[in-house]
mmCIF file of C-alpha atoms and ligand atoms in Angstrom:
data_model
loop_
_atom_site.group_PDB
_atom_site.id
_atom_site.type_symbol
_atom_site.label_atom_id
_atom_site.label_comp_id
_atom_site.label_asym_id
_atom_site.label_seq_id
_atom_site.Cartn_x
_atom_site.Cartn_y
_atom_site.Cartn_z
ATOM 1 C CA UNK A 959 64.747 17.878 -46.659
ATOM 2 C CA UNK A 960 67.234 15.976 -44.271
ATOM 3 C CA UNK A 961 66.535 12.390 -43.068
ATOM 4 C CA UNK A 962 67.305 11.816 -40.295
ATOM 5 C CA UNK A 963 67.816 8.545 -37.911
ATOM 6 C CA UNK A 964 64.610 9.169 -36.010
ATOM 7 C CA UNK A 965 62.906 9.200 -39.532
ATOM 8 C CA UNK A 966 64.639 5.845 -40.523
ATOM 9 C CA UNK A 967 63.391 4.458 -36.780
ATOM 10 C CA UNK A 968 59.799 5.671 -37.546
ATOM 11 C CA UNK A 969 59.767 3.984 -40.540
ATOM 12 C CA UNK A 970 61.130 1.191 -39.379
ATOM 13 C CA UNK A 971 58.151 1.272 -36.751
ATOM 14 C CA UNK A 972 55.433 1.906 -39.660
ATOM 15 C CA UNK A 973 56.131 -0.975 -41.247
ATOM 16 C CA UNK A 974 56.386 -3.320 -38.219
ATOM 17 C CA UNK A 975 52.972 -2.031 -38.391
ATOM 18 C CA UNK A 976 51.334 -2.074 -41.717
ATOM 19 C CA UNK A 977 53.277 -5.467 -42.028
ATOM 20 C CA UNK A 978 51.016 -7.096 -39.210
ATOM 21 C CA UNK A 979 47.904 -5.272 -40.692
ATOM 22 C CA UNK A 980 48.241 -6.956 -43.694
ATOM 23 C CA UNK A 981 49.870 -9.503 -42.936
ATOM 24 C CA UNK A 982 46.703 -11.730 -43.894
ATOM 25 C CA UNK A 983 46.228 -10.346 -47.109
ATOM 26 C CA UNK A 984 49.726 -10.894 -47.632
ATOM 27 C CA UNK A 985 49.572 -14.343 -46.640
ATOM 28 C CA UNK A 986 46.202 -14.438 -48.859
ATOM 29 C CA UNK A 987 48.307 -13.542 -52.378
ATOM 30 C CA UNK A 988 50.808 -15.948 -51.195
ATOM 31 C CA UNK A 989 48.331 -18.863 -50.960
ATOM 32 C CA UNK A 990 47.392 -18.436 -54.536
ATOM 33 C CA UNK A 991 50.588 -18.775 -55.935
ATOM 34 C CA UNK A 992 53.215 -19.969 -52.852
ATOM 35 C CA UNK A 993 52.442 -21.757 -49.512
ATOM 36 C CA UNK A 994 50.499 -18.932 -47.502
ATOM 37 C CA UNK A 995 53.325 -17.867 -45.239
ATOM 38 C CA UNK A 996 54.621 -14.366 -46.698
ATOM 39 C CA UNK A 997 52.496 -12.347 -44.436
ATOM 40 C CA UNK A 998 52.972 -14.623 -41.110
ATOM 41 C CA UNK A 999 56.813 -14.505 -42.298
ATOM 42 C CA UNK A 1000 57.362 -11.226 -42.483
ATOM 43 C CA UNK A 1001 55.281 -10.520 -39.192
ATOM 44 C CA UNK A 1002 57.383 -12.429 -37.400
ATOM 45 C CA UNK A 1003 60.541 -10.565 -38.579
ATOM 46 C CA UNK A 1004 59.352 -6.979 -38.199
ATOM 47 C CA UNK A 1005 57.804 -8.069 -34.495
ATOM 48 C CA UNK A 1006 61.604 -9.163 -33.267
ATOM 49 C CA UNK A 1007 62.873 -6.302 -35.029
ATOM 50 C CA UNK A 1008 60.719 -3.746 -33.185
ATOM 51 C CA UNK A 1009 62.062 -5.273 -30.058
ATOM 52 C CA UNK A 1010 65.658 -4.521 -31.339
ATOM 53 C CA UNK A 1011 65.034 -1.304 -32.208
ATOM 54 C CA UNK A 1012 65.589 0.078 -28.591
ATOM 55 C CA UNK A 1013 69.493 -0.980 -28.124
ATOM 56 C CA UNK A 1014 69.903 0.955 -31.928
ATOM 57 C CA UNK A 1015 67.405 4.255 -31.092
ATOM 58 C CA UNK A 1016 71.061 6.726 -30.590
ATOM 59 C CA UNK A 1017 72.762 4.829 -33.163
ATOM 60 C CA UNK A 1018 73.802 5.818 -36.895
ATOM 61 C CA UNK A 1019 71.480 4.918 -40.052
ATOM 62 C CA UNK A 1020 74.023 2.373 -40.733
ATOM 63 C CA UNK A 1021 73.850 0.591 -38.218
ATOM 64 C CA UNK A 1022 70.025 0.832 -37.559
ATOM 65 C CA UNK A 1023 69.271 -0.604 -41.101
ATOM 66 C CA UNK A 1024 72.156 -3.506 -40.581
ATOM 67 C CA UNK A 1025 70.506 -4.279 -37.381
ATOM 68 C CA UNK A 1026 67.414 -5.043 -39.368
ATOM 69 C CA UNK A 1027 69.095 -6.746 -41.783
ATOM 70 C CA UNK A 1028 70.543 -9.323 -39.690
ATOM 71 C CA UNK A 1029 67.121 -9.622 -37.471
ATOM 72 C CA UNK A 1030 64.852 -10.015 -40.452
ATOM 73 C CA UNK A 1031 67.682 -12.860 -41.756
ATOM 74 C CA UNK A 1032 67.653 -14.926 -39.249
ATOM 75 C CA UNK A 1033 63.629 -14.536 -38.224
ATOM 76 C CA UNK A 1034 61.808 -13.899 -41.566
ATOM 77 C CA UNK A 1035 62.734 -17.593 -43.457
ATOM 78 C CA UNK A 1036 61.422 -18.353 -46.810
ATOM 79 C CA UNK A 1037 62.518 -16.816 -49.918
ATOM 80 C CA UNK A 1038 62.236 -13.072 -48.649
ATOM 81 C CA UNK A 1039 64.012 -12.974 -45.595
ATOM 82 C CA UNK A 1040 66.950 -13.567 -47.041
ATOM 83 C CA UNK A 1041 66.120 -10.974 -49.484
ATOM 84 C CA UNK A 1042 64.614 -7.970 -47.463
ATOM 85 C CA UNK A 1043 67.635 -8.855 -44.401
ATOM 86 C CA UNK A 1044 70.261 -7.901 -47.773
ATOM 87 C CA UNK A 1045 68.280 -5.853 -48.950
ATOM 88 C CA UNK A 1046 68.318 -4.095 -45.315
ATOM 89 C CA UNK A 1047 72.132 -4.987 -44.709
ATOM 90 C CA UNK A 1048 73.262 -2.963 -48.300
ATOM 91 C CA UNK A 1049 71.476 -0.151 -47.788
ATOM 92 C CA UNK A 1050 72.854 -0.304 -44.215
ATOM 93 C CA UNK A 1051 76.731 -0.189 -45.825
ATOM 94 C CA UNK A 1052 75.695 2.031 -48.116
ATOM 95 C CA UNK A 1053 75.098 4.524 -45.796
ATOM 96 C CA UNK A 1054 77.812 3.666 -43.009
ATOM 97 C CA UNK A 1055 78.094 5.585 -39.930
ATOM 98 C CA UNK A 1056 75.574 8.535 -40.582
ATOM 99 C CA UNK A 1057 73.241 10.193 -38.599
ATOM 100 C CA UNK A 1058 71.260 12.720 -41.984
ATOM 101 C CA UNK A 1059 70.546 11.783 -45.271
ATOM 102 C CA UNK A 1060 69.586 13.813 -48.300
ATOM 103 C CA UNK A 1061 67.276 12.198 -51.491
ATOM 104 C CA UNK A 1062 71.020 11.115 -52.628
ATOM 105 C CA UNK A 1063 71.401 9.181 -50.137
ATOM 106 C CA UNK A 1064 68.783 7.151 -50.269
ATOM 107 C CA UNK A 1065 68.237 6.665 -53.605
ATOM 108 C CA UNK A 1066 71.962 5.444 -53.374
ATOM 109 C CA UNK A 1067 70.795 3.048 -50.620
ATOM 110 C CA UNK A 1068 67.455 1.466 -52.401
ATOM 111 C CA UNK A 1069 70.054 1.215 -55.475
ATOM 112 C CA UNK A 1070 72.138 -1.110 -52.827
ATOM 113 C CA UNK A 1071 69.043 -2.919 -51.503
ATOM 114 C CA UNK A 1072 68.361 -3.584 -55.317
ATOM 115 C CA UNK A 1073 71.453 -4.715 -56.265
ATOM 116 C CA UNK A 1074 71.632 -7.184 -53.276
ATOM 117 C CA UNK A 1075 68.431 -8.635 -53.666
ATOM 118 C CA UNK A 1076 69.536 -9.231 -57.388
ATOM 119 C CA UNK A 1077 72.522 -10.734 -56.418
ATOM 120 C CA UNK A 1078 71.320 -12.436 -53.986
ATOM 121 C CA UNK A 1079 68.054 -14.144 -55.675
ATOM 122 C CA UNK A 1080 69.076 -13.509 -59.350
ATOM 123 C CA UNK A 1081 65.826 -12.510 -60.724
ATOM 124 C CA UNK A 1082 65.352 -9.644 -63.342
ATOM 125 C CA UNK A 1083 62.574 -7.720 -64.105
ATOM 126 C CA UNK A 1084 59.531 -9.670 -65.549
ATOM 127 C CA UNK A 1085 59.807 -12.682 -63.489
ATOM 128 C CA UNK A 1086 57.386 -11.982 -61.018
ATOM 129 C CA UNK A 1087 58.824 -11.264 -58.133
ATOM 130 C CA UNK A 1088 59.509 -7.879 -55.746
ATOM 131 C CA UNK A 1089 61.696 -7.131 -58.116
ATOM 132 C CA UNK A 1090 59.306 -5.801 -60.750
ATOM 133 C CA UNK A 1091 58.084 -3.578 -58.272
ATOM 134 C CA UNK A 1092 61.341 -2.550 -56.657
ATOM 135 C CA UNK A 1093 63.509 -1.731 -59.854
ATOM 136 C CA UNK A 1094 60.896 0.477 -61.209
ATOM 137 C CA UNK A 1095 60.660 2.451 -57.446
ATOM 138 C CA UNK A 1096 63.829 2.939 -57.439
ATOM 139 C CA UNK A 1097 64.685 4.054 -61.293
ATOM 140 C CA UNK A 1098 61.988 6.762 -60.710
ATOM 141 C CA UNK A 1099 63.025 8.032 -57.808
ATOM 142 C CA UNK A 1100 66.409 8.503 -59.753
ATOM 143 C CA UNK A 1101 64.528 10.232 -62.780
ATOM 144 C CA UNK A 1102 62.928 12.419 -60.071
ATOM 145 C CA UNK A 1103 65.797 13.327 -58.340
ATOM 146 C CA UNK A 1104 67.993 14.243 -61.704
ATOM 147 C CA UNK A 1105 64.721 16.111 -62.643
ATOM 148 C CA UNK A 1106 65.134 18.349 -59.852
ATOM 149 C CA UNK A 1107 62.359 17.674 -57.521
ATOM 150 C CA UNK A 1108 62.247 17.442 -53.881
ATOM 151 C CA UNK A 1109 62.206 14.680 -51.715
ATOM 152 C CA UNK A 1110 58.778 14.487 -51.225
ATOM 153 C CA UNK A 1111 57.323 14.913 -54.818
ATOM 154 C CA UNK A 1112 60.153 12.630 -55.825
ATOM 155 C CA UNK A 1113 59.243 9.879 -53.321
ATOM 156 C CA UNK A 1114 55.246 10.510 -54.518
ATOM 157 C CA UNK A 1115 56.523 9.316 -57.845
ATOM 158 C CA UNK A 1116 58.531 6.608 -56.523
ATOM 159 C CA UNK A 1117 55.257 4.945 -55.048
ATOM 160 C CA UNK A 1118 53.285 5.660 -58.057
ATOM 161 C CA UNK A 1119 55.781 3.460 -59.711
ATOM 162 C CA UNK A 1120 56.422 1.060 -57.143
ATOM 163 C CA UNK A 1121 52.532 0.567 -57.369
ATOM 164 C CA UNK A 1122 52.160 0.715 -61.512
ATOM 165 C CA UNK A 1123 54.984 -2.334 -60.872
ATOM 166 C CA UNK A 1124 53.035 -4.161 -58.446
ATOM 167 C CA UNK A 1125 49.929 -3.907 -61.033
ATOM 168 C CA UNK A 1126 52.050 -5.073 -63.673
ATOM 169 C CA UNK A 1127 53.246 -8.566 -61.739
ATOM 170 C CA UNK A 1128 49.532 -9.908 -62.638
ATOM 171 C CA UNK A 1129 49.856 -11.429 -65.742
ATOM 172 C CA UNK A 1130 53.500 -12.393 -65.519
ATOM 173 C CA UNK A 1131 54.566 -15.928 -65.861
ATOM 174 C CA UNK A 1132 56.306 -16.827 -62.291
ATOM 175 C CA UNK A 1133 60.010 -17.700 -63.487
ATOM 176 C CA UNK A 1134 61.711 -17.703 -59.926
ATOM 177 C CA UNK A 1135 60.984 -18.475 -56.481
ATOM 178 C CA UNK A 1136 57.567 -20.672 -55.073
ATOM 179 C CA UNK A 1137 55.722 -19.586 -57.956
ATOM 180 C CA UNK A 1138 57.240 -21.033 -60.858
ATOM 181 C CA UNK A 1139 56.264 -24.177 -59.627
ATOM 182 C CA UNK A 1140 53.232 -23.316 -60.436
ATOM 183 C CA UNK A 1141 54.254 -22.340 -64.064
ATOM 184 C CA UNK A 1142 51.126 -21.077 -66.139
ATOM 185 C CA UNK A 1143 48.825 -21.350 -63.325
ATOM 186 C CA UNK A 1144 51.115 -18.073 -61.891
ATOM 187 C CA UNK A 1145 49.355 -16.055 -64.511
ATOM 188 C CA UNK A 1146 46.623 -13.537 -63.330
ATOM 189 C CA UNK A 1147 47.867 -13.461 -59.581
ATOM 190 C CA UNK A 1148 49.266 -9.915 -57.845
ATOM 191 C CA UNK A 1149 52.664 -11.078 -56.561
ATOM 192 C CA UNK A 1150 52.801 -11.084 -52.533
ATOM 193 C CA UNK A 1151 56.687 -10.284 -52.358
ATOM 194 C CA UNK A 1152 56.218 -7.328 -54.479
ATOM 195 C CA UNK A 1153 53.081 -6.103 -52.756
ATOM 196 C CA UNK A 1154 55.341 -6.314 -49.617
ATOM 197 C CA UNK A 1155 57.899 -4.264 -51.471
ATOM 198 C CA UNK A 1156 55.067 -1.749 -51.949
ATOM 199 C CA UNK A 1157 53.928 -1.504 -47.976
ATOM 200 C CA UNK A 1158 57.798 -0.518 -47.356
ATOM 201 C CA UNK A 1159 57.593 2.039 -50.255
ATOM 202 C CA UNK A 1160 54.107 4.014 -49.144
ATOM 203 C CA UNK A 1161 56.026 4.119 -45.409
ATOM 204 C CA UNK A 1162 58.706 5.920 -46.524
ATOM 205 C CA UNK A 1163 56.395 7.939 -48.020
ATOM 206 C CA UNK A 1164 54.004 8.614 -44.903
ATOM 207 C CA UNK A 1165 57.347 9.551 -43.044
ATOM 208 C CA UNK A 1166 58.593 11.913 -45.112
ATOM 209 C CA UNK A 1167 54.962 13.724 -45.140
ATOM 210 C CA UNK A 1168 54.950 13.319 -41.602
ATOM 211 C CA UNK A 1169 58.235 14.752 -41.144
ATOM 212 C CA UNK A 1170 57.297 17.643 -43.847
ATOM 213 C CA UNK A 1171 54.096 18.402 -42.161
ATOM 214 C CA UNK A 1172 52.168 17.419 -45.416
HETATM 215 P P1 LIG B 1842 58.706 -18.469 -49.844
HETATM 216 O O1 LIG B 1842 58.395 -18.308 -51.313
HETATM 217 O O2 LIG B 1842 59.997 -19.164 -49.617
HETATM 218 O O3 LIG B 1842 57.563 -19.064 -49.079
HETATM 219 P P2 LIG B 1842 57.863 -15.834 -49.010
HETATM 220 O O4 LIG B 1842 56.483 -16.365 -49.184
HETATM 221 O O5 LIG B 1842 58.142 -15.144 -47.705
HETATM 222 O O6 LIG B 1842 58.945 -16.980 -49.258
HETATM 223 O O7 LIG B 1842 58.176 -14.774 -50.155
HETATM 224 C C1 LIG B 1842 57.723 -14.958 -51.471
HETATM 225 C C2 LIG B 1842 58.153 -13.756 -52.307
HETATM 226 O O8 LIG B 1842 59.561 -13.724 -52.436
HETATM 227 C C3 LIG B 1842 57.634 -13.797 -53.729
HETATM 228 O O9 LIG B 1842 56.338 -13.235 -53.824
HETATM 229 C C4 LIG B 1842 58.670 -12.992 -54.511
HETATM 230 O O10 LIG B 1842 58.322 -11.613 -54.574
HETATM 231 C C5 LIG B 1842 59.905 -13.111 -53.663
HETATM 232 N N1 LIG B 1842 60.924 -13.920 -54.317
HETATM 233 C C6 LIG B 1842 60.990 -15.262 -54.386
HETATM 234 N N2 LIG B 1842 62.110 -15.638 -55.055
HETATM 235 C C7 LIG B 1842 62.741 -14.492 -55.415
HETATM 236 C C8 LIG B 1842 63.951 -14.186 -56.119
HETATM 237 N N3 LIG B 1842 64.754 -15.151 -56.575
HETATM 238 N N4 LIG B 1842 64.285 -12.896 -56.297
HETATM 239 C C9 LIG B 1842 63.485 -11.900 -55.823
HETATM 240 N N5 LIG B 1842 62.358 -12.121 -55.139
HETATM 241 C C10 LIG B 1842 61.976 -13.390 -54.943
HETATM 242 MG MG1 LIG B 1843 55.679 -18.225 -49.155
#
């Protein structure tokens, strides 16, 4: 299955839209353990990148995805916007000027994203934070792919772990971000950066079903 930059717009477009339905539950998780603003944060991002997206429709994948980047960096504040806009801005360079994408490719990308959110924040897995449910997306939609199977199946299994990942941010101990302020008291609460990470994940997902016809 080819992706191609109408699918990348699309998804763009489906999570400007999930993002603002859930934007209060996001901004629920977030009150428990950070200052109730994830949701509202990332709603305001998403909204002023769906106004951008017209001036990037007939442009490569590249530059689409670096146009979010930048947009969600300067609009999103907080901890994540900064994360998601690299996040956004690697995969972006990681691709370059292309207008089709295999699973390659986009594993390759979400490995960027990954790495600059890591560089960028320097967490690691098991600190509570979109991380945990990132890395795991990401390393089975690798095991997928090397297994053989298509894009779709492979990206089924990438949310299945992207959402195992989300699951297991619960009991973690916050050690970065908002939440470790909160030390212990970060114990027993679903992590709203990684539930974010999650919405993103199933979108990709609807897309490529979409696109498949599934
Ligand atoms: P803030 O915490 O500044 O209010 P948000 O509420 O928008 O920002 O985002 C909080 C989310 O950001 C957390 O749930 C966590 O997933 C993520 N996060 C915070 N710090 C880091 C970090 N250093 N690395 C990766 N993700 C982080
Ligand atoms: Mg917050």
């Amino acid at each position: 299955m080819q992706i191609t930059a109408e699918h990348v717009i699309q998804f763009i477009e489906l999570v400007a839209a999930r993002v603002k339905e859930e934007r209060d539950f996001l901004t629920r998780l977030d009150s428990a353990i950070g200052d109730a603003d994830h949701g509202v944060n990332l709603d305001r991002g998403f909204s002023t990148v769906l106004t951008k997206l017209p001036s990037v429709a007939d442009k490569d994948i590249g530059s689409i995805l670096k146009t979010v980047g930048t947009t969600l960096v300067s609009t999103v504040g907080g901890a994540s916007g900064p994360l998601y806009g690299t996040a956004f801005l690697r995969a972006g360079m990681s691709i370059g000027e292309r207008f089709e994408l295999n699973a390659s490719d986009v594993l390759a990308a979400l490995n960027a994203a990954l790495e600059g959110i890591q560089a960028r924040g320097k967490a690691t897995r098991g600190e509570k934070t979109m991380i945990d449910a990132i890395a795991p997306a990401v390393e089975a939609l690798r095991a997928a792919i090397d297994a053989g199977d298509g894009y779709l199946d492979a990206l089924r299994k990438t949310v299945a772990a992207c959402e195992q990942g989300v699951q297991d941010t619960i009991p973690m101990l916050a050690t970065k971000g908002r939440a470790s302020y909160l030390g212990e008291r970060s114990i027993g609460h679903q992590d709203p950066g990684a539930t974010s990470a999650l919405l993103m994940a199933r979108a990709m997902l609807a897309v490529a079903e979409g696109a498949a016809g599934a």
